[in-house]
Short mmCIF file of C-alpha atoms and ligand atoms in Angstrom, two decimals:
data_model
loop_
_atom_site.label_atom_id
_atom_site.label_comp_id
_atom_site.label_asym_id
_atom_site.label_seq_id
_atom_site.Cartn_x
_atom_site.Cartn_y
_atom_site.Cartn_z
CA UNK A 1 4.45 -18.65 -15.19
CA UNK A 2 6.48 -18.03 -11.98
CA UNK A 3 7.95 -15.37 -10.03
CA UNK A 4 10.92 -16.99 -8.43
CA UNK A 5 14.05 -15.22 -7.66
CA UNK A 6 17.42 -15.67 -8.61
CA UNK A 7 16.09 -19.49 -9.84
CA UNK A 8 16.37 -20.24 -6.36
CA UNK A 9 14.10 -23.88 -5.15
CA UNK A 10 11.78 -21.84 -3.19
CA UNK A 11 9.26 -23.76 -1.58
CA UNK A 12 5.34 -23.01 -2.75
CA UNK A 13 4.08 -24.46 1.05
CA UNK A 14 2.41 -21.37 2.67
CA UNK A 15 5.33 -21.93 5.62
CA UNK A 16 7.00 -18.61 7.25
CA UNK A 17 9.70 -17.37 5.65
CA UNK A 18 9.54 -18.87 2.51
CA UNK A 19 8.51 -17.55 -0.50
CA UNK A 20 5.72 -19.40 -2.46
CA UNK A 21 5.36 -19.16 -6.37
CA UNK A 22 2.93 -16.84 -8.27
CA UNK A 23 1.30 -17.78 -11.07
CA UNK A 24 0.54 -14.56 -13.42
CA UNK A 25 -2.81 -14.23 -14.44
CA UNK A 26 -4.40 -11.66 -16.44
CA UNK A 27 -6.22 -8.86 -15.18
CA UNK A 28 -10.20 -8.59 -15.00
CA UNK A 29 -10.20 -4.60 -15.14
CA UNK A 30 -8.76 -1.59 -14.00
CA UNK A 31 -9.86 0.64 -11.57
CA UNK A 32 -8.83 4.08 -10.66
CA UNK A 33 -7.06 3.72 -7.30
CA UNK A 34 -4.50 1.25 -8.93
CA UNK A 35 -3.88 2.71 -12.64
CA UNK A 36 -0.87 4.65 -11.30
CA UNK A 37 0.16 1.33 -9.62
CA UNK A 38 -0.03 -0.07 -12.92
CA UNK A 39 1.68 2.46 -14.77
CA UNK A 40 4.58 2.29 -12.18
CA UNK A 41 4.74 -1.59 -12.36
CA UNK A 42 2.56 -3.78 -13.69
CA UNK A 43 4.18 -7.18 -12.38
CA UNK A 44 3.21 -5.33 -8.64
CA UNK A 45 -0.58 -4.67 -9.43
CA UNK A 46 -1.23 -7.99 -11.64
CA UNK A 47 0.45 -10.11 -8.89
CA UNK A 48 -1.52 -8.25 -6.25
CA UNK A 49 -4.86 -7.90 -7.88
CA UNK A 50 -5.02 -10.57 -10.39
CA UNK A 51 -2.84 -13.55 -8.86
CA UNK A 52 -3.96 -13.15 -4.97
CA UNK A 53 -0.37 -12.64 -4.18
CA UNK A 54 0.20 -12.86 -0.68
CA UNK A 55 2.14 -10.03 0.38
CA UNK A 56 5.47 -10.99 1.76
CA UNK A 57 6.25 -7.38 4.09
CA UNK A 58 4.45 -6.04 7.13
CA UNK A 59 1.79 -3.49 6.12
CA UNK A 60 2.74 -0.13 8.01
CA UNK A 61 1.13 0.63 11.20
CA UNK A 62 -0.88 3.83 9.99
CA UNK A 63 -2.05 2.03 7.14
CA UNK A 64 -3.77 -0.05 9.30
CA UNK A 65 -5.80 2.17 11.13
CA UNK A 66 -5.98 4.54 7.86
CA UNK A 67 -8.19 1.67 6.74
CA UNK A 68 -9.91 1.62 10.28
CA UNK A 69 -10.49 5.30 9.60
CA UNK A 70 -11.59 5.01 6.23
CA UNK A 71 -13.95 1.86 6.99
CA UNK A 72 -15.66 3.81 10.52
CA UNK A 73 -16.41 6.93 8.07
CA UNK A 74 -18.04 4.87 5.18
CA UNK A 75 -20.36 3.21 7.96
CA UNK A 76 -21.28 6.58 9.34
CA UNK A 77 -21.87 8.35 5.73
CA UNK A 78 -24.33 5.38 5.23
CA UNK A 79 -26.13 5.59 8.39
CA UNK A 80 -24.92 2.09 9.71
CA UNK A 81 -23.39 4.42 12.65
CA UNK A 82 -26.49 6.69 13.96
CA UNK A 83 -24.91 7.52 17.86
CA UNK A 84 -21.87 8.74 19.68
CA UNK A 85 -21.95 5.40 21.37
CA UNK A 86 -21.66 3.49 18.01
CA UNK A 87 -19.07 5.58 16.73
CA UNK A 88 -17.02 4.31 19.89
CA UNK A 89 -17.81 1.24 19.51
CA UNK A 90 -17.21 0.93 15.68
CA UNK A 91 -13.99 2.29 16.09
CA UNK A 92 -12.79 -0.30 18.27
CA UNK A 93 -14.15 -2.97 16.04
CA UNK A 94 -12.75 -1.54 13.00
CA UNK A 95 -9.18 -1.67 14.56
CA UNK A 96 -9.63 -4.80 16.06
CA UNK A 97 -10.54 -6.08 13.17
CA UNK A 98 -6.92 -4.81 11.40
CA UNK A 99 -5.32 -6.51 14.60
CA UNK A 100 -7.15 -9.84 14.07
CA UNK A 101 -5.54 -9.52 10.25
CA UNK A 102 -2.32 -9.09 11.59
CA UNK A 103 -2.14 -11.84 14.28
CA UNK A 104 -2.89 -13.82 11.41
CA UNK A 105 0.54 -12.44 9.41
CA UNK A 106 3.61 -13.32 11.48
CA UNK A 107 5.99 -11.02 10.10
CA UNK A 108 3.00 -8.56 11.70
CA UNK A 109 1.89 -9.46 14.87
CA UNK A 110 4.47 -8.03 16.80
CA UNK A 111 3.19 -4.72 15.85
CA UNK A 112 0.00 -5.05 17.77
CA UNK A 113 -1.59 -3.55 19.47
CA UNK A 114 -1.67 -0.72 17.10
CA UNK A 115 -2.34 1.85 19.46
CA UNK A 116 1.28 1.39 20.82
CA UNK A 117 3.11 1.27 17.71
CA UNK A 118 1.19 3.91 14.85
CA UNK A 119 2.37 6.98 15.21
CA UNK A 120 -0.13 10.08 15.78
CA UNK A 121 -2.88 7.32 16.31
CA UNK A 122 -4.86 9.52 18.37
CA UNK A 123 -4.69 12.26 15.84
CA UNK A 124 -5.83 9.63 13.49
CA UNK A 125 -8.82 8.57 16.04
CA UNK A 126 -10.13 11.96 16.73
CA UNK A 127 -9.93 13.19 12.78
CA UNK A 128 -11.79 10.11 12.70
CA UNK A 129 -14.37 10.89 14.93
CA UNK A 130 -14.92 14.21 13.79
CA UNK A 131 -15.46 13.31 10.12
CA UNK A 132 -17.66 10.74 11.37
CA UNK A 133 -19.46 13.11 13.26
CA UNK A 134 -20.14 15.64 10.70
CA UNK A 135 -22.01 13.14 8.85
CA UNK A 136 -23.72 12.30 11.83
CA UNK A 137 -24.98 15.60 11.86
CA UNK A 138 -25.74 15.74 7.99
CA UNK A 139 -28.08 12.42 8.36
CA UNK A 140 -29.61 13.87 11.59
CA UNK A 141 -30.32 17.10 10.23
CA UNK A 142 -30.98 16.15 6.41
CA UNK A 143 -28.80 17.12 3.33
CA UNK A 144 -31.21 19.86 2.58
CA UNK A 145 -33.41 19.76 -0.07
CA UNK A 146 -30.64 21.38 -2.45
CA UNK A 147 -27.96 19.06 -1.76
CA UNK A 148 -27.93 15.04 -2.21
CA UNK A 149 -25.71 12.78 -1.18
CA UNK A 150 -24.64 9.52 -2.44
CA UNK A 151 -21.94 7.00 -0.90
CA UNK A 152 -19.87 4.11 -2.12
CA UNK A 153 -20.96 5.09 -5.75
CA UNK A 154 -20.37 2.14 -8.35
CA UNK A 155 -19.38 3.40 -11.94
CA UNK A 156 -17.40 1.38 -14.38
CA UNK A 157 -17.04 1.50 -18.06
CA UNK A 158 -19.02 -0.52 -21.00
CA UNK A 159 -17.91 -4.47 -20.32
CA UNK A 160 -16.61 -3.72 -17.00
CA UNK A 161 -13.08 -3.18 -18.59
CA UNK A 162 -12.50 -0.38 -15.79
CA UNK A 163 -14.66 -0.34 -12.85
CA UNK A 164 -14.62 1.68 -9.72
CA UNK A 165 -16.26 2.82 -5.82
CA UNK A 166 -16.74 6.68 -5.93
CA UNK A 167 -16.28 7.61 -2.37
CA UNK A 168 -19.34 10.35 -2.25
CA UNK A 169 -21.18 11.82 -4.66
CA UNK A 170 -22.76 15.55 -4.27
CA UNK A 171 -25.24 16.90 -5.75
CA UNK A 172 -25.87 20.67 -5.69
CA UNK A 173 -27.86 23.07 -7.83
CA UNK A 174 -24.86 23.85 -9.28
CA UNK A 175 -23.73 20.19 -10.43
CA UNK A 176 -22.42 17.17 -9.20
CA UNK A 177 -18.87 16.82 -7.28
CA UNK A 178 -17.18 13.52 -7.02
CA UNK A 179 -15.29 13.42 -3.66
CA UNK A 180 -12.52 11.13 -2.53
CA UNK A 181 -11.85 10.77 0.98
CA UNK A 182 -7.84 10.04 2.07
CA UNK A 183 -6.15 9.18 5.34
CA UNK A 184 -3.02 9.40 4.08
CA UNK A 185 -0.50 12.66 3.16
CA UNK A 186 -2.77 14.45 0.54
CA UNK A 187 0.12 16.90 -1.28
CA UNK A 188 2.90 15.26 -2.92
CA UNK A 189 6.58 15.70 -0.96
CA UNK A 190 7.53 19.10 -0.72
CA UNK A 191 9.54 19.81 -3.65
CA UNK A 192 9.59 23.71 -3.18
CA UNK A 193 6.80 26.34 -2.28
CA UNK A 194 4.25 25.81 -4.68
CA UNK A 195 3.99 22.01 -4.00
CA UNK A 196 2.52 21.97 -0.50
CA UNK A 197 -0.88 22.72 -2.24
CA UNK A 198 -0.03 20.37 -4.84
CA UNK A 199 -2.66 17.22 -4.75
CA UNK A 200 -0.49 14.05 -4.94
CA UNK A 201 -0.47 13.23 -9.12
CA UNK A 202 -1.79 9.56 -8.57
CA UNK A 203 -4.86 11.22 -6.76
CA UNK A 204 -5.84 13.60 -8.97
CA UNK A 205 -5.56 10.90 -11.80
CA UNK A 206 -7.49 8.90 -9.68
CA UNK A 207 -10.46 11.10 -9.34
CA UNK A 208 -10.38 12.01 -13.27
CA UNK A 209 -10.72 8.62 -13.89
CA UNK A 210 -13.95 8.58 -11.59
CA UNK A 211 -15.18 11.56 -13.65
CA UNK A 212 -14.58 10.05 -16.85
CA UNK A 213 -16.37 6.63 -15.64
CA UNK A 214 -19.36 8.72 -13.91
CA UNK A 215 -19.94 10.50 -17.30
CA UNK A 216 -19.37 7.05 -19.09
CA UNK A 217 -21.97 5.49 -16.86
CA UNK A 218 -24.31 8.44 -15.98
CA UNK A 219 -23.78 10.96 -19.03
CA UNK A 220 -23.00 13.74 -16.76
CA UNK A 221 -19.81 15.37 -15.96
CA UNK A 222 -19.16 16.45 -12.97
CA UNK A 223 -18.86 20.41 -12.13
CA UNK A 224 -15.93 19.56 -9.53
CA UNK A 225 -13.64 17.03 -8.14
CA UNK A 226 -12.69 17.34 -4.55
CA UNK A 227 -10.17 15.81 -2.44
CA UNK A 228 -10.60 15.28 1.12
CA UNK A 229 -7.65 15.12 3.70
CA UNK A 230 -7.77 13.06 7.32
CA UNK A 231 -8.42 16.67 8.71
CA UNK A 232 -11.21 17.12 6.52
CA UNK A 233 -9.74 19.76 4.29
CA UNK A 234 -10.94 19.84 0.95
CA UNK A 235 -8.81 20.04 -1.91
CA UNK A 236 -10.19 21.09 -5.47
CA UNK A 237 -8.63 19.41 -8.71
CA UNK A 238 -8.91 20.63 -11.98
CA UNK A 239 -10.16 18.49 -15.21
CA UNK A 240 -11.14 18.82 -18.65
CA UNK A 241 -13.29 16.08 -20.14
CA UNK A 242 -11.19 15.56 -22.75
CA UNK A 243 -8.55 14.74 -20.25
CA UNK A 244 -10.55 12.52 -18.12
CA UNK A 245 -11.26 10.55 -21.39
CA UNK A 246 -7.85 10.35 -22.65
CA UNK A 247 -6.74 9.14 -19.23
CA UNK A 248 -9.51 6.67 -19.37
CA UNK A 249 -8.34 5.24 -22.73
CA UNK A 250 -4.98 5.22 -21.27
CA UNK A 251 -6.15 2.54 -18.49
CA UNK A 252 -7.75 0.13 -20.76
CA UNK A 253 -4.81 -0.06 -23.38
CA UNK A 254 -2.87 -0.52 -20.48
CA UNK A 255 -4.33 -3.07 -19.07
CA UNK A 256 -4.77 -4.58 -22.34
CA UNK A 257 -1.50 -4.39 -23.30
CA UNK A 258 -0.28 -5.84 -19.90
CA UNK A 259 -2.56 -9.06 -20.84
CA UNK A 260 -1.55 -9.53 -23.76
CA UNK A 261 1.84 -9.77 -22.53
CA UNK A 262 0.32 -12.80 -20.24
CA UNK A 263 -1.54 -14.52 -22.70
CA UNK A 264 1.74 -14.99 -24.54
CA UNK A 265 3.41 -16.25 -21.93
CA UNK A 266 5.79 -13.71 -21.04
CA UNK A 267 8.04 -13.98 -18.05
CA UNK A 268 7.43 -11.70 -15.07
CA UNK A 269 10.40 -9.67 -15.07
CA UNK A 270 8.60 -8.49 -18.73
CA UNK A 271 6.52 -6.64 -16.49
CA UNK A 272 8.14 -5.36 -13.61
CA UNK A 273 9.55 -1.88 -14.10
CA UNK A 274 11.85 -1.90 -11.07
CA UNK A 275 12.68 1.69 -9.32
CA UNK A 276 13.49 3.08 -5.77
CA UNK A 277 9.94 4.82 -6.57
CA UNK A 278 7.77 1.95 -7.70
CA UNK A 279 9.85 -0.59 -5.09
CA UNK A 280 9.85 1.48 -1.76
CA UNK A 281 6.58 0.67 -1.08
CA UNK A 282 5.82 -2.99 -2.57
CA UNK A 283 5.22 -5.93 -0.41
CA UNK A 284 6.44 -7.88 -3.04
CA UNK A 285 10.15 -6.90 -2.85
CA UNK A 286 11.48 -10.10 -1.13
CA UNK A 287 10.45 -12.78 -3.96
CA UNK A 288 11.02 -10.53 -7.01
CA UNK A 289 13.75 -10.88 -9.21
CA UNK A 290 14.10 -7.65 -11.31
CA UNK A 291 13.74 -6.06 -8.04
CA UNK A 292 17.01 -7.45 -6.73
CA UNK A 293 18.47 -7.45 -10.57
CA UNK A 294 17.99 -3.77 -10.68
CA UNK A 295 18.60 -2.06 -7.24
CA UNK A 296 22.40 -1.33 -5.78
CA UNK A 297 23.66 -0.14 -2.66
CA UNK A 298 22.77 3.42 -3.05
CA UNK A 299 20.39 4.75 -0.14
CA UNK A 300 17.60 5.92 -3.07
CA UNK A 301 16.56 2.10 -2.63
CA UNK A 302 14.92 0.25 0.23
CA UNK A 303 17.76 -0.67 2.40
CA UNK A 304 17.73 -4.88 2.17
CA UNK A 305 19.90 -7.07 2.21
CA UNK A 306 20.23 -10.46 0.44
CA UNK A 307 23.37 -12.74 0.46
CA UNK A 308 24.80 -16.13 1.70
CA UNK A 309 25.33 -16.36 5.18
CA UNK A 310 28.65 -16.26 6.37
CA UNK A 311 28.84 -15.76 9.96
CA UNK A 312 25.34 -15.80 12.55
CA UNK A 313 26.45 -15.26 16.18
CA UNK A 314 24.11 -14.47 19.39
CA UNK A 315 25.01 -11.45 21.29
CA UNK A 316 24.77 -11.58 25.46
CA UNK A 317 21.63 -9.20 24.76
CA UNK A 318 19.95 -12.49 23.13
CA UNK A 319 19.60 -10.77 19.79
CA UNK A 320 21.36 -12.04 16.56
CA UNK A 321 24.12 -10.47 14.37
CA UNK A 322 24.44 -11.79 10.90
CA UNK A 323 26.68 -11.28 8.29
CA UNK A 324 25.44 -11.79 4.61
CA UNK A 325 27.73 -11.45 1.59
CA UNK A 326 26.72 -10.43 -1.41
CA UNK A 327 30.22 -9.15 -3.23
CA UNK A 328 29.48 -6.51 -0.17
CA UNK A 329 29.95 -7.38 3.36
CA UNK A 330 26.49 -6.66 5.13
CA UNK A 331 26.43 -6.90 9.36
CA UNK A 332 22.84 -7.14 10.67
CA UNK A 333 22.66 -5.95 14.01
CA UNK A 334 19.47 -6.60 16.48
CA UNK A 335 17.83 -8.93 14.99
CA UNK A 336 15.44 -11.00 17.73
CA UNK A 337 15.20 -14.79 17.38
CA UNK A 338 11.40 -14.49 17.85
CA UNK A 339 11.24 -13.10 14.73
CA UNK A 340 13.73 -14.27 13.01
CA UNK A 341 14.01 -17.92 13.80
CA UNK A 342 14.93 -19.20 10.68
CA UNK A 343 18.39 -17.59 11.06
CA UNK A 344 18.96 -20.73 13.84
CA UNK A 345 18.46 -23.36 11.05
CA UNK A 346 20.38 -24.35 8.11
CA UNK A 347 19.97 -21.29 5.93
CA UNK A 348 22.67 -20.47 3.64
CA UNK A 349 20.95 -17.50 1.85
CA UNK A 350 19.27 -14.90 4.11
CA UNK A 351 16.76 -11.72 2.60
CA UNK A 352 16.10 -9.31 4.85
CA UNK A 353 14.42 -6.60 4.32
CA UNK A 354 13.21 -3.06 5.60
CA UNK A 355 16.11 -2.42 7.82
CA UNK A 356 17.81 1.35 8.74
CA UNK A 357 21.21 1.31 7.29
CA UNK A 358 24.12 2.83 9.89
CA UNK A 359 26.44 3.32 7.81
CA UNK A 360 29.89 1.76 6.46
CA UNK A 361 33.07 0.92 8.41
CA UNK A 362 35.96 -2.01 7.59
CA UNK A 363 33.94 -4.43 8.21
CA UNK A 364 31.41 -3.71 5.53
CA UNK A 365 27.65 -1.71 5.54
CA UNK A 366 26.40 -2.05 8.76
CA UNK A 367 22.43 -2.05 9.36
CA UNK A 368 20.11 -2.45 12.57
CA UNK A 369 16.66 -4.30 12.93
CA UNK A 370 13.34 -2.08 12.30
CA UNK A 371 10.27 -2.75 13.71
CA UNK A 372 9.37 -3.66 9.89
CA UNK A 373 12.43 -6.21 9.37
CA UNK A 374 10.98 -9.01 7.78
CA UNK A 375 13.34 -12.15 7.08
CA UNK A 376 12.90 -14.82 4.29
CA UNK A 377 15.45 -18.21 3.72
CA UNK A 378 16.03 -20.25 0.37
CA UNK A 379 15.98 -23.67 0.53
S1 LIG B 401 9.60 -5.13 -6.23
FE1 LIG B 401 9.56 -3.43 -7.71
S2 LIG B 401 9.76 -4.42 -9.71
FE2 LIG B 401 9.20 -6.02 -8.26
S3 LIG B 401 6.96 -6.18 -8.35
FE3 LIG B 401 7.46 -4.72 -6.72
S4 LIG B 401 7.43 -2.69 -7.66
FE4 LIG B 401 7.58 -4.20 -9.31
#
């Protein structure tokens, strides 16, 4: 099974630009941080997860150090980190360690170094540094006798149908609390007043699902499940066993629905459940079919273009402006032959994607160049 677009001959070498093939596999298990990926669209987290998929759109900036962040606090809540010095030092390892996975993406390196290009990094670098430091503190000084503390907790569920990494566990006199650290916005978008305390909905399913696989493994359930922000806020959400359950039956029919679906050789649009929501974010947008089936011009989607080229010109500025038609007339402005070579050679059908849509005037909808354009060819 293959996930080609548009039946296009797109090549399956691992060159730039070009798209290779995914073959659909079924999935081993399901684990709480991706069961809302799932439920948005399975083709994303099967190709992801399950097939290797290499993704095919920059990952953004604060992303990048998020998982710096996340990776120096881990090493410091297990004791890895034990100075000020080594906090330093870890930090610069951790991002350099993001910057030596992005040289190795070339629709990424030109968004190193990532000091220069995330924004609020050194909001992200001191929030980082004083989480990291409070559990300095905790390990220097002890837990106390009352409390325990327990990192990086494995739980999964009988036959290791859904599996997960509890980020800390407490334990108090008064019970155990299941905490999930985040670097990322914690409240979903402000809809109105009440929803700025609002704990995004995939992250409070997310922690259920660890208290439903803690009980399932330990046969305890927790007395609380926390939430903690980059600023080391901590945000309660409510459960009910019975809801922690139900969501964890949820995940395995899911996922064993979703291979069923494999094993009988369904195609992948059968699985993708296309969306401005589900889309915005996946790195799979350029080489998916139902994605470009299913989205039109309005702004709700991500704004990318795909269409045959009709006219590629050089500006006196050295960047590119290309024209792709697609029953719309699309002008690309700004786009820089460094990363958009391809554009020079024979290419008669052009994707690009993440740009910032200007607007519309007689000449059709015109768009610039982001620092996240990324631009695939069809052979
Ligand atoms: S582009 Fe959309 S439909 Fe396609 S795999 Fe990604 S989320 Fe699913």
């Amino acid at each position: 099974m293959v996930l080609q677009p548009d039946g296009a001959k797109w090549s399956m070498t691992g060159a730039a630009h070009v798209i290779p093939a995914i073959v659909l596999k079924p999935l081993a298990s399901v684990s709480p941080s991706r069961f809302t990926g799932l439920r948005v669209c399975p083709l994303r987290e099967v190709a992801v997860t399950a097939c290797g998929a290499r993704e095919l759109l920059p990952r953004y900036p604060k992303a990048r150090v998020g998982s710096a962040f996340h990776r120096v606090c881990e090493l410091a809540a297990k004791g890895v980190i034990a100075s000020e010095d080594a906090l330093q030092r870890a930090w610069v390892e951790e991002i350099a360690a993001q910057e030596g996975e992005m040289q190795a993406r070339w629709y990424e390196r030109h968004l190193i170094p990532l000091e220069a290009t995330t924004r609020d990094y050194q909001v992200l670098r001191l929030q980082c540094f004083a989480q990291s430091r409070g559990w300095l503190r905790t390990r220097g000084e002890g837990s106390g006798a009352s409390v325990t503390l327990q990192v990086e907790v494995q739980v999964s569920a009988p036959g290791n149908e859904a599996v997960g990494r509890i980020d800390l566990v407490r334990t108090l006199p008064g019970g155990i609390e299941i905490v999930d650290y985040k670097t990322g916005i914690v409240h979903q978008a402000d809809e109105g007043e009440a929803s700025t305390s609002t704990v995004k909905p995939e992250y409070q399913d997310q922690v259920r699902l660890y208290a439903a696989l803690y009980f399932t493994k330990y046969g305890v359930w927790p007395a609380r499940l926390v939430v903690v922000a980059a600023d080391g806020s901590e945000h309660n959400v409510s459960f009910s066993p019975a809801e922690a359950e139900d969501l964890l039956e949820q995940a395995r029919k899911l996922r064993s629905s979703v291979n069923s679906q494999i094993a009988s050789g369904c195609a992948p649009e059968a699985l993708a459940r296309p969306s401005p929501h589900a889309c915005r974010f996946c790195p799979l947008r350029p080489g998916c079919r139902a994605y470009w089936e299913a989205r039109d011009n309005s702004p709700d989607w991500p704004a990318d273009v795909r269409g045959r080229v009709v006219e590629l010109r050089q500006l006196g500025n050295g960047t590119y402006r290309a024209v792709l038609e697609n029953g719309d007339t699309n002008v690309v402005r700004g786009l820089t032959p460094e990363r958009h070579h391809f554009l020079s050679k024979d290419c008669s059908t052009a994707i690009l994607c993440n740009l910032r849509q200007e607007g519309m005037d007689s000449q059709g909808r015109r768009f610039l160049q982001t620092d996240l354009t990324t631009g695939y060819y069809a052979v």
